[in-house]
Amino acid sequence: MRAPRILTLLGLPSCGRLAAACAATAALLTLTACSGGSPDAEADAEARAMPPERSAPAFTGVRHELPKGAALDNDPDLYEHVTPTGCAATADGWRAEGTAENAGAEEQAFAVLVLFTDPQGRSVDSATASVTVGPGETGDWIAERDFDAPAGTLCVVRAVNQAK
């Protein structure tokens, strides 16, 4: 048994079938043209979708020497128990504060390194805090530094390790 042909099912005479085929082809070409299928149209659409490149604003503060080497070591097991809770200007600089939770069975001493950054994430200065927390308890820490902070200063906990 032969598969039925759509044009035959429509009962069109052979000249009608030719006209229907031409109409279908024209419709298909029209849809393709409307879809913006040309490479130039696609490139134009991409260019409009991408924001123009902008360079970061020039750094306007003073960058202080930052910790190096072992001071940047991070203990992931301790890091996950430290939570920053505040970041604010002081009269002479900037301050970060937070909590450290000791889920262990023994006293734990945390050393927290905070970087103070400008709004673009460029490090400006740093401060450290130490807090000793009893088993099953939470302790507060404060890391602050006197410096000329740029507008929009942020606080980032960079490393947490065992205080010595």
Backbone as a printed PyTorch tensor [residue, N CA C, xyz], in Angstrom:
tensor([[[  0.8400,  -1.1720,   0.0000],
         [  0.0000,   0.0000,   0.0000],
         [  0.8830,   1.2320,   0.0000]],

        [[  0.5530,   2.1930,  -0.7950],
         [  1.3140,   3.4280,  -0.8980],
         [  0.8820,   4.4140,   0.1750]],

        [[  1.8320,   5.1830,   0.6540],
         [  1.4970,   6.2380,   1.6140],
         [  0.7350,   7.3260,   0.8780]],

        [[ -0.3090,   7.8510,   1.4560],
         [ -1.0740,   8.8890,   0.7720],
         [ -0.2530,  10.1650,   0.6610]],

        [[ -0.4000,  10.8380,  -0.4220],
         [  0.2920,  12.1080,  -0.6380],
         [ -0.6720,  13.2180,  -0.2540]],

        [[ -0.1760,  14.1900,   0.4520],
         [ -1.0350,  15.2520,   0.9580],
         [ -1.7590,  15.9560,  -0.1750]],

        [[ -1.0180,  16.2760,  -1.2430],
         [ -1.6580,  17.0020,  -2.3250],
         [ -2.7430,  16.1740,  -2.9890]],

        [[ -2.5250,  14.8730,  -3.0520],
         [ -3.5420,  14.0060,  -3.6230],
         [ -4.7590,  13.9890,  -2.7120]],

        [[ -4.5340,  13.9890,  -1.4060],
         [ -5.6500,  13.9800,  -0.4700],
         [ -6.4850,  15.2410,  -0.5940]],

        [[ -5.8360,  16.3390,  -0.9570],
         [ -6.5790,  17.5760,  -1.1060],
         [ -7.4730,  17.5570,  -2.3410]],

        [[ -7.2480,  16.5830,  -3.1980],
         [ -8.0650,  16.4420,  -4.3870],
         [ -7.7980,  17.5190,  -5.4180]],

        [[ -6.6030,  18.0580,  -5.4000],
         [ -6.2670,  19.0950,  -6.3610],
         [ -5.8610,  18.4620,  -7.6850]],

        [[ -6.2130,  19.0830,  -8.7900],
         [ -5.7130,  18.6030, -10.0700],
         [ -4.2210,  18.8590, -10.1380]],

        [[ -3.5200,  18.2780, -11.0890],
         [ -2.0600,  18.3750, -11.1630],
         [ -1.5960,  19.8170, -11.2460]],

        [[ -2.3200,  20.6960, -11.9670],
         [ -1.8810,  22.0940, -12.0180],
         [ -2.0790,  22.7540, -10.6610]],

        [[ -3.0890,  22.3350,  -9.9050],
         [ -3.3180,  22.8520,  -8.5610],
         [ -2.2400,  22.4020,  -7.6080]],

        [[ -1.7530,  21.1580,  -7.8380],
         [ -0.6590,  20.6470,  -6.9940],
         [  0.5870,  21.4780,  -7.1910]],

        [[  0.8650,  21.8570,  -8.4260],
         [  2.0380,  22.6770,  -8.7320],
         [  1.8970,  24.0410,  -8.0640]],

        [[  0.7140,  24.6100,  -8.1260],
         [  0.4860,  25.9110,  -7.4930],
         [  0.6420,  25.8090,  -5.9820]],

        [[  0.1320,  24.7270,  -5.3940],
         [  0.2520,  24.5370,  -3.9520],
         [  1.7070,  24.3680,  -3.5500]],

        [[  2.4840,  23.6330,  -4.3490],
         [  3.9060,  23.4480,  -4.0610],
         [  4.6390,  24.7730,  -4.1320]],

        [[  4.3080,  25.5890,  -5.1420],
         [  4.9380,  26.9050,  -5.2630],
         [  4.5800,  27.7890,  -4.0780]],

        [[  3.3240,  27.7330,  -3.6370],
         [  2.8890,  28.5450,  -2.4960],
         [  3.6040,  28.1100,  -1.2210]],

        [[  3.7630,  26.8080,  -1.0310],
         [  4.4620,  26.3030,   0.1560],
         [  5.9210,  26.7320,   0.1410]],

        [[  6.5650,  26.6670,  -1.0100],
         [  7.9670,  27.0940,  -1.1350],
         [  8.0930,  28.5790,  -0.8310]],

        [[  7.1820,  29.3850,  -1.3490],
         [  7.2200,  30.8290,  -1.1040],
         [  7.0410,  31.1240,   0.3830]],

        [[  6.1240,  30.4150,   1.0310],
         [  5.9100,  30.6190,   2.4600],
         [  7.1570,  30.2620,   3.2520]],

        [[  7.8080,  29.1660,   2.8930],
         [  9.0260,  28.7380,   3.5700],
         [ 10.1320,  29.7680,   3.3920]],

        [[ 10.2960,  30.2910,   2.1830],
         [ 11.3190,  31.3070,   1.9330],
         [ 11.0160,  32.5920,   2.7130]],

        [[  9.7510,  32.9450,   2.8080],
         [  9.3730,  34.1420,   3.5630],
         [  9.7060,  33.9730,   5.0380]],

        [[  9.3940,  32.8180,   5.5970],
         [  9.7060,  32.5700,   7.0100],
         [ 11.2030,  32.6000,   7.2610]],

        [[ 11.9780,  32.0390,   6.3490],
         [ 13.4360,  32.0320,   6.4970],
         [ 13.9730,  33.4490,   6.4540]],

        [[ 13.4450,  34.2680,   5.5530],
         [ 13.9180,  35.6480,   5.4320],
         [ 13.5550,  36.4450,   6.6730]],

        [[ 12.4060,  36.1890,   7.2770],
         [ 11.9660,  36.9390,   8.4530],
         [ 12.7340,  36.5460,   9.7050]],

        [[ 13.3920,  35.4100,   9.7020],
         [ 14.0800,  34.9620,  10.9100],
         [ 15.4160,  35.6350,  11.0980]],

        [[ 15.7920,  36.5430,  10.1940],
         [ 17.0720,  37.2370,  10.3380],
         [ 18.2320,  36.2940,  10.1530]],

        [[ 18.1190,  35.4140,   9.2030],
         [ 19.1120,  34.3820,   9.0070],
         [ 20.4270,  34.8470,   8.4260]],

        [[ 20.5530,  36.1110,   8.0560],
         [ 21.8080,  36.5420,   7.4580],
         [ 22.8760,  36.7070,   8.5300]],

        [[ 24.1270,  36.4440,   8.1780],
         [ 25.2130,  36.5910,   9.1610],
         [ 25.3290,  38.0210,   9.6830]],

        [[ 25.0830,  39.0170,   8.8240],
         [ 25.1870,  40.4090,   9.2710],
         [ 24.1340,  40.7230,  10.3270]],

        [[ 22.9260,  40.2200,  10.1320],
         [ 21.8560,  40.4610,  11.1060],
         [ 22.1900,  39.8060,  12.4430]],

        [[ 22.7620,  38.6050,  12.4110],
         [ 23.1400,  37.9170,  13.6470],
         [ 24.2490,  38.6660,  14.3670]],

        [[ 25.2410,  39.1480,  13.6200],
         [ 26.3450,  39.8970,  14.2280],
         [ 25.8310,  41.1940,  14.8400]],

        [[ 24.9000,  41.8740,  14.1440],
         [ 24.3250,  43.1060,  14.6860],
         [ 23.5690,  42.8300,  15.9760]],

        [[ 22.8070,  41.7450,  16.0040],
         [ 22.0500,  41.3920,  17.2070],
         [ 22.9880,  41.0870,  18.3660]],

        [[ 24.0840,  40.3830,  18.1020],
         [ 25.0660,  40.0780,  19.1580],
         [ 25.7020,  41.3450,  19.6890]],

        [[ 26.0460,  42.2590,  18.7800],
         [ 26.6900,  43.5070,  19.1920],
         [ 25.7560,  44.3280,  20.0730]],

        [[ 24.4610,  44.3210,  19.7640],
         [ 23.5070,  45.0720,  20.5890],
         [ 23.3100,  44.4050,  21.9380]],

        [[ 23.4300,  43.0920,  22.0130],
         [ 23.2000,  42.3660,  23.2560],
         [ 24.3650,  42.5040,  24.2280]],

        [[ 25.5780,  42.7250,  23.7390],
         [ 26.7540,  42.8200,  24.6030],
         [ 26.9550,  44.2640,  25.0440]],

        [[ 27.1360,  44.4960,  26.3530],
         [ 27.3700,  45.8690,  26.8110],
         [ 28.7390,  46.3420,  26.3240]],

        [[ 28.8770,  47.6330,  26.1480],
         [ 30.1790,  48.1410,  25.6990],
         [ 31.2410,  47.8870,  26.7690]],

        [[ 32.4590,  47.6630,  26.3260],
         [ 33.5480,  47.4230,  27.2800],
         [ 33.8730,  48.7130,  28.0070]],

        [[ 34.0290,  48.5820,  29.3260],
         [ 34.4140,  49.7220,  30.1390],
         [ 35.5870,  49.3010,  31.0070]],

        [[ 36.5360,  50.1730,  31.1350],
         [ 37.6490,  49.8540,  32.0120],
         [ 37.2600,  50.2230,  33.4380]],

        [[ 37.9000,  49.5540,  34.3960],
         [ 37.6300,  49.8280,  35.8040],
         [ 38.0960,  51.2450,  36.1220]],

        [[ 37.3990,  51.9100,  37.0200],
         [ 37.8360,  53.2460,  37.4130],
         [ 39.2540,  53.1930,  37.9770]],

        [[ 39.9670,  54.2680,  37.7980],
         [ 41.3370,  54.3430,  38.3120],
         [ 41.3150,  54.2220,  39.8350]],

        [[ 42.3290,  53.5790,  40.3750],
         [ 42.4390,  53.4260,  41.8170],
         [ 42.7970,  54.7760,  42.4160]],

        [[ 42.0510,  55.2070,  43.4360],
         [ 42.2750,  56.5380,  43.9910],
         [ 42.8170,  56.5190,  45.4150]],

        [[ 42.9380,  55.3560,  46.0100],
         [ 43.4050,  55.2740,  47.3940],
         [ 44.8940,  55.0000,  47.4810]],

        [[ 45.3010,  54.5780,  48.6610],
         [ 46.6800,  54.1780,  48.9120],
         [ 46.6540,  52.6920,  49.2130]],

        [[ 47.4350,  51.9410,  48.4760],
         [ 47.5110,  50.5000,  48.7360],
         [ 48.6050,  50.2410,  49.7570]],

        [[ 48.2390,  49.5260,  50.7990],
         [ 49.1770,  49.2080,  51.8630],
         [ 49.7470,  47.8150,  51.6080]],

        [[ 50.8620,  47.5250,  52.2450],
         [ 51.4610,  46.2040,  52.0960],
         [ 50.5260,  45.1580,  52.6770]],

        [[ 50.3520,  44.0990,  51.9330],
         [ 49.4430,  43.0280,  52.3470],
         [ 50.2330,  41.8190,  52.8240]],

        [[ 49.6040,  40.9640,  53.6160],
         [ 50.2890,  39.7510,  54.0850],
         [ 50.7330,  38.8800,  52.9140]],

        [[ 51.7650,  38.1070,  53.1760],
         [ 52.2960,  37.1940,  52.1520],
         [ 52.5480,  35.8370,  52.7820]],

        [[ 52.8130,  34.8800,  51.9390],
         [ 53.2340,  33.5590,  52.3890],
         [ 52.2480,  32.8590,  53.2890]],

        [[ 52.7290,  32.3680,  54.4370],
         [ 51.9260,  31.5540,  55.3440],
         [ 50.7240,  32.3100,  55.9020]],

        [[ 50.7910,  33.6400,  55.9270],
         [ 49.6590,  34.4140,  56.4330],
         [ 48.4180,  34.2240,  55.5580]],

        [[ 48.6230,  33.8160,  54.3100],
         [ 47.5040,  33.6000,  53.3910],
         [ 46.9970,  32.1640,  53.3820]],

        [[ 47.6440,  31.3000,  54.1760],
         [ 47.1960,  29.9030,  54.2380],
         [ 45.7780,  29.8560,  54.8070]],

        [[ 44.9770,  29.0110,  54.2290],
         [ 43.5910,  28.8820,  54.6530],
         [ 43.3060,  27.4320,  55.0070]],

        [[ 42.6300,  27.2200,  56.1280],
         [ 42.1980,  25.8880,  56.5300],
         [ 40.7020,  25.7950,  56.2360]],

        [[ 40.3170,  25.1010,  55.1600],
         [ 38.9000,  25.0350,  54.7770],
         [ 37.9900,  24.5340,  55.8940]],

        [[ 38.4850,  23.6330,  56.7320],
         [ 37.6520,  23.1230,  57.8310],
         [ 37.3330,  24.2230,  58.8400]],

        [[ 38.2700,  25.1270,  59.0770],
         [ 38.0190,  26.2430,  59.9840],
         [ 37.2460,  27.3580,  59.2810]],

        [[ 37.5760,  27.5970,  58.0070],
         [ 36.9430,  28.6740,  57.2340],
         [ 35.4240,  28.5400,  57.2300]],

        [[ 34.9250,  27.3330,  57.1200],
         [ 33.4710,  27.1370,  57.0370],
         [ 32.7630,  27.4570,  58.3490]],

        [[ 33.5150,  27.6530,  59.4280],
         [ 32.9030,  27.9740,  60.7240],
         [ 33.0220,  29.4580,  61.0760]],

        [[ 33.5260,  30.2560,  60.1310],
         [ 33.6620,  31.6910,  60.3550],
         [ 32.6670,  32.4150,  59.4550]],

        [[ 31.9110,  33.3370,  60.0670],
         [ 30.8940,  34.0800,  59.3320],
         [ 31.0910,  35.5770,  59.5470]],

        [[ 31.2870,  36.3410,  58.4650],
         [ 31.3410,  37.8010,  58.6230],
         [ 29.9240,  38.3260,  58.8840]],

        [[ 29.8040,  39.2810,  59.8010],
         [ 28.4880,  39.8340,  60.1220],
         [ 28.4230,  41.3410,  59.9380]],

        [[ 29.5650,  41.9790,  59.7450],
         [ 29.5510,  43.4310,  59.5780],
         [ 30.7920,  43.9430,  58.8820]],

        [[ 30.6340,  45.0830,  58.2060],
         [ 31.7310,  45.7290,  57.4860],
         [ 31.3770,  47.2050,  57.4410]],

        [[ 32.1510,  48.0440,  58.1420],
         [ 31.7720,  49.4540,  58.2270],
         [ 32.9800,  50.3410,  58.4790]],

        [[ 32.7880,  51.6050,  58.1530],
         [ 33.8250,  52.6060,  58.3960],
         [ 33.9360,  52.8830,  59.8900]],

        [[ 35.1330,  53.2250,  60.3090],
         [ 35.3700,  53.7070,  61.6670],
         [ 35.8210,  55.1630,  61.5340]],

        [[ 36.1110,  55.8090,  62.6480],
         [ 36.5490,  57.2100,  62.5950],
         [ 37.8420,  57.3570,  61.7960]],

        [[ 38.7260,  56.3250,  61.8600],
         [ 40.0290,  56.4460,  61.2020],
         [ 40.3210,  55.3670,  60.1730]],

        [[ 39.3530,  54.5280,  59.8290],
         [ 39.6350,  53.4520,  58.8820],
         [ 38.4210,  52.5930,  58.6070]],

        [[ 38.6080,  51.2960,  58.7660],
         [ 37.5380,  50.3520,  58.4380],
         [ 37.5630,  49.1800,  59.3970]],

        [[ 36.4190,  48.5290,  59.5520],
         [ 36.2950,  47.4450,  60.5080],
         [ 35.4210,  46.3340,  59.9370]],

        [[ 35.8670,  45.0920,  60.1340],
         [ 35.0710,  43.9080,  59.7960],
         [ 34.8410,  43.1540,  61.0900]],

        [[ 33.6830,  42.5370,  61.2020],
         [ 33.4030,  41.7390,  62.3910],
         [ 32.6190,  40.5050,  61.9940]],

        [[ 32.6240,  39.5230,  62.8880],
         [ 31.9100,  38.2990,  62.5960],
         [ 31.9330,  37.3430,  63.7750]],

        [[ 31.5790,  36.1090,  63.4760],
         [ 31.5510,  35.0740,  64.5070],
         [ 32.3640,  33.8720,  64.0480]],

        [[ 32.8150,  33.0950,  65.0180],
         [ 33.4950,  31.8270,  64.7680],
         [ 32.8120,  30.7910,  65.6460]],

        [[ 32.4490,  29.6880,  65.0360],
         [ 31.7320,  28.6370,  65.7580],
         [ 32.6410,  27.4280,  65.9350]],

        [[ 32.6890,  26.9290,  67.1530],
         [ 33.4920,  25.7390,  67.4440],
         [ 32.5430,  24.5540,  67.6320]],

        [[ 32.5100,  23.6860,  66.6270],
         [ 31.6520,  22.5030,  66.7000],
         [ 32.3920,  21.3160,  67.3240]],

        [[ 33.6690,  21.5140,  67.6520],
         [ 34.4800,  20.4210,  68.1930],
         [ 34.3060,  20.2210,  69.6900]],

        [[ 35.0540,  19.2440,  70.1980],
         [ 34.9830,  18.8880,  71.6180],
         [ 36.0830,  19.5630,  72.4350]],

        [[ 36.9890,  20.2960,  71.7640],
         [ 38.0770,  20.9810,  72.4600],
         [ 38.0820,  22.4580,  72.0820]],

        [[ 38.7090,  23.2600,  72.9240],
         [ 38.8340,  24.6820,  72.6460],
         [ 39.5430,  24.8880,  71.3010]],

        [[ 39.0920,  25.8850,  70.5390],
         [ 39.6580,  26.1470,  69.2040],
         [ 40.0390,  27.6200,  69.0920]],

        [[ 41.2600,  27.8840,  68.6300],
         [ 41.7160,  29.2560,  68.4170],
         [ 41.7190,  29.5450,  66.9090]],

        [[ 40.9670,  30.5650,  66.5070],
         [ 40.8550,  30.9530,  65.1030],
         [ 41.6730,  32.2160,  64.8390]],

        [[ 42.3670,  32.2640,  63.7070],
         [ 43.0080,  33.4840,  63.2110],
         [ 42.3130,  33.8280,  61.9050]],

        [[ 41.7440,  35.0290,  61.8250],
         [ 40.9580,  35.4480,  60.6650],
         [ 41.6840,  36.5890,  59.9690]],

        [[ 41.9460,  36.4420,  58.6740],
         [ 42.5690,  37.4970,  57.8680],
         [ 41.4930,  38.1040,  56.9820]],

        [[ 41.3190,  39.4150,  57.1140],
         [ 40.3300,  40.1500,  56.3260],
         [ 41.0700,  41.1020,  55.3980]],

        [[ 40.6520,  41.1310,  54.1320],
         [ 41.1590,  42.1250,  53.1870],
         [ 40.0970,  43.1940,  53.0220]],

        [[ 40.5310,  44.4440,  53.0400],
         [ 39.6470,  45.5640,  52.7350],
         [ 39.9110,  45.9180,  51.2760]],

        [[ 38.8520,  45.9660,  50.4820],
         [ 39.0100,  46.2010,  49.0450],
         [ 38.2160,  47.4260,  48.6010]],

        [[ 38.5770,  47.9280,  47.4160],
         [ 37.7550,  48.9840,  46.8120],
         [ 36.5710,  48.2960,  46.1230]],

        [[ 35.6250,  49.0270,  45.5690],
         [ 34.4380,  48.4000,  44.9700],
         [ 34.7480,  47.4340,  43.8230]],

        [[ 35.9070,  47.5570,  43.1930],
         [ 36.2800,  46.6480,  42.1110],
         [ 37.0110,  45.4040,  42.6170]],

        [[ 37.1500,  45.2660,  43.9400],
         [ 37.7810,  44.0820,  44.5210],
         [ 39.2950,  44.1780,  44.6120]],

        [[ 39.8570,  45.3600,  44.3930],
         [ 41.3110,  45.5370,  44.5090],
         [ 41.6670,  45.7400,  45.9760]],

        [[ 42.5890,  44.9350,  46.4850],
         [ 42.9690,  44.9880,  47.8980],
         [ 43.6110,  46.3200,  48.2400]],

        [[ 43.1670,  46.9010,  49.3570],
         [ 43.6790,  48.1820,  49.8140],
         [ 44.5030,  47.9930,  51.0830]],

        [[ 43.9790,  47.2350,  52.0150],
         [ 44.6690,  46.9960,  53.2800],
         [ 44.1180,  45.7050,  53.8700]],

        [[ 44.6310,  45.3340,  55.0310],
         [ 44.1880,  44.0960,  55.6660],
         [ 44.2430,  44.2450,  57.1800]],

        [[ 43.5890,  43.3120,  57.8370],
         [ 43.6260,  43.2620,  59.2980],
         [ 43.4060,  41.8160,  59.7060]],

        [[ 43.8920,  41.4770,  60.8810],
         [ 43.6830,  40.1200,  61.3950],
         [ 42.9660,  40.2000,  62.7340]],

        [[ 42.3250,  39.1100,  63.0480],
         [ 41.6530,  38.9880,  64.3410],
         [ 41.8800,  37.5800,  64.8460]],

        [[ 41.9460,  37.4380,  66.1310],
         [ 42.0640,  36.1200,  66.7590],
         [ 40.9450,  35.9770,  67.7700]],

        [[ 40.4030,  34.7810,  67.8420],
         [ 39.3650,  34.5080,  68.8140],
         [ 39.4940,  33.0500,  69.2420]],

        [[ 39.4110,  32.8170,  70.5340],
         [ 39.4370,  31.4680,  71.0750],
         [ 38.0180,  31.1270,  71.5200]],

        [[ 37.5470,  29.9670,  71.0470],
         [ 36.1540,  29.5880,  71.2830],
         [ 36.1060,  28.2290,  71.9740]],

        [[ 35.3290,  28.1520,  73.0200],
         [ 35.1680,  26.8970,  73.7580],
         [ 34.3410,  25.8890,  72.9640]],

        [[ 34.4000,  24.6210,  73.3710],
         [ 33.6540,  23.5760,  72.6600],
         [ 32.1420,  23.8610,  72.6290]],

        [[ 31.5620,  23.7580,  71.4230],
         [ 30.1340,  23.9680,  71.2600],
         [ 29.6950,  25.4170,  71.4000]],

        [[ 30.6330,  26.3500,  71.3950],
         [ 30.2950,  27.7570,  71.5840],
         [ 30.5950,  28.5710,  70.3300]],

        [[ 30.1490,  29.8160,  70.3360],
         [ 30.4230,  30.7630,  69.2460],
         [ 31.0750,  31.9910,  69.8590]],

        [[ 32.1170,  32.4850,  69.1940],
         [ 32.8120,  33.6820,  69.6670],
         [ 32.7920,  34.7730,  68.6150]],

        [[ 32.8990,  36.0180,  69.0670],
         [ 32.9180,  37.1680,  68.1620],
         [ 34.3480,  37.5840,  67.8700]],

        [[ 34.5930,  38.0610,  66.6460],
         [ 35.9000,  38.5900,  66.2770],
         [ 35.7250,  39.9520,  65.6030]],

        [[ 36.7470,  40.7910,  65.7420],
         [ 36.7710,  42.1100,  65.1030],
         [ 38.1490,  42.3060,  64.5020]],

        [[ 38.1830,  42.6870,  63.2340],
         [ 39.4360,  43.0070,  62.5430],
         [ 39.3110,  44.4370,  62.0290]],

        [[ 40.1830,  45.3160,  62.5040],
         [ 40.0860,  46.7050,  62.0550],
         [ 41.4590,  47.2910,  61.7910]],

        [[ 41.4600,  48.3080,  60.9470],
         [ 42.7240,  48.9520,  60.5530],
         [ 42.4480,  50.4330,  60.3300]],

        [[ 43.4000,  51.2490,  60.7400],
         [ 43.3320,  52.6820,  60.4510],
         [ 44.0000,  52.9190,  59.1000]],

        [[ 43.2470,  53.4450,  58.1530],
         [ 43.7670,  53.8000,  56.8310],
         [ 42.7350,  54.6640,  56.1270]],

        [[ 43.1750,  55.3610,  55.0960],
         [ 42.2530,  56.1670,  54.2910],
         [ 41.5240,  55.2360,  53.3460]],

        [[ 40.3020,  54.9050,  53.6980],
         [ 39.5230,  53.9440,  52.9190],
         [ 38.8510,  54.6320,  51.7400]],

        [[ 38.9340,  54.0330,  50.5550],
         [ 38.2210,  54.6080,  49.4080],
         [ 36.7130,  54.4280,  49.5710]],

        [[ 35.9630,  55.2540,  48.9090],
         [ 34.4990,  55.1330,  48.9440],
         [ 34.1100,  53.7420,  48.4600]],

        [[ 33.1430,  53.1430,  49.1310],
         [ 32.6630,  51.8260,  48.7140],
         [ 33.5320,  50.6750,  49.1800]],

        [[ 34.3420,  50.8710,  50.2030],
         [ 35.2210,  49.8070,  50.7040],
         [ 34.3980,  48.5790,  51.1010]],

        [[ 34.9310,  47.4110,  50.8010],
         [ 34.2990,  46.1320,  51.1250],
         [ 35.2310,  45.3190,  52.0190]],

        [[ 34.6710,  44.3330,  52.7180],
         [ 35.4440,  43.4460,  53.5870],
         [ 35.3360,  42.0220,  53.0510]],

        [[ 36.4810,  41.3460,  52.9330],
         [ 36.5070,  39.9810,  52.4230],
         [ 37.3150,  39.1170,  53.3870]],

        [[ 36.7040,  38.0570,  53.9010],
         [ 37.4690,  37.1110,  54.7270],
         [ 38.3270,  36.3040,  53.7630]],

        [[ 39.6350,  36.5070,  53.8350],
         [ 40.5630,  35.8860,  52.8830],
         [ 41.0780,  34.5380,  53.3580]],

        [[ 41.3300,  34.4150,  54.6530],
         [ 41.8980,  33.1670,  55.1720],
         [ 41.5210,  32.9850,  56.6410]],

        [[ 41.3340,  31.7390,  57.0130],
         [ 41.0970,  31.3830,  58.4150],
         [ 42.0120,  30.1960,  58.6940]],

        [[ 42.7710,  30.3120,  59.7910],
         [ 43.6220,  29.1960,  60.1750],
         [ 43.7140,  29.1210,  61.6910]],

        [[ 44.5030,  28.1750,  62.1570],
         [ 44.7050,  27.9580,  63.5920],
         [ 45.5430,  29.0990,  64.1510]],

        [[ 45.0210,  29.8230,  65.1430],
         [ 45.7940,  30.8820,  65.7810],
         [ 46.9200,  30.2510,  66.5940]],

        [[ 48.0460,  30.8970,  66.5970],
         [ 49.2110,  30.3690,  67.3090],
         [ 49.4370,  31.1150,  68.5900]]])
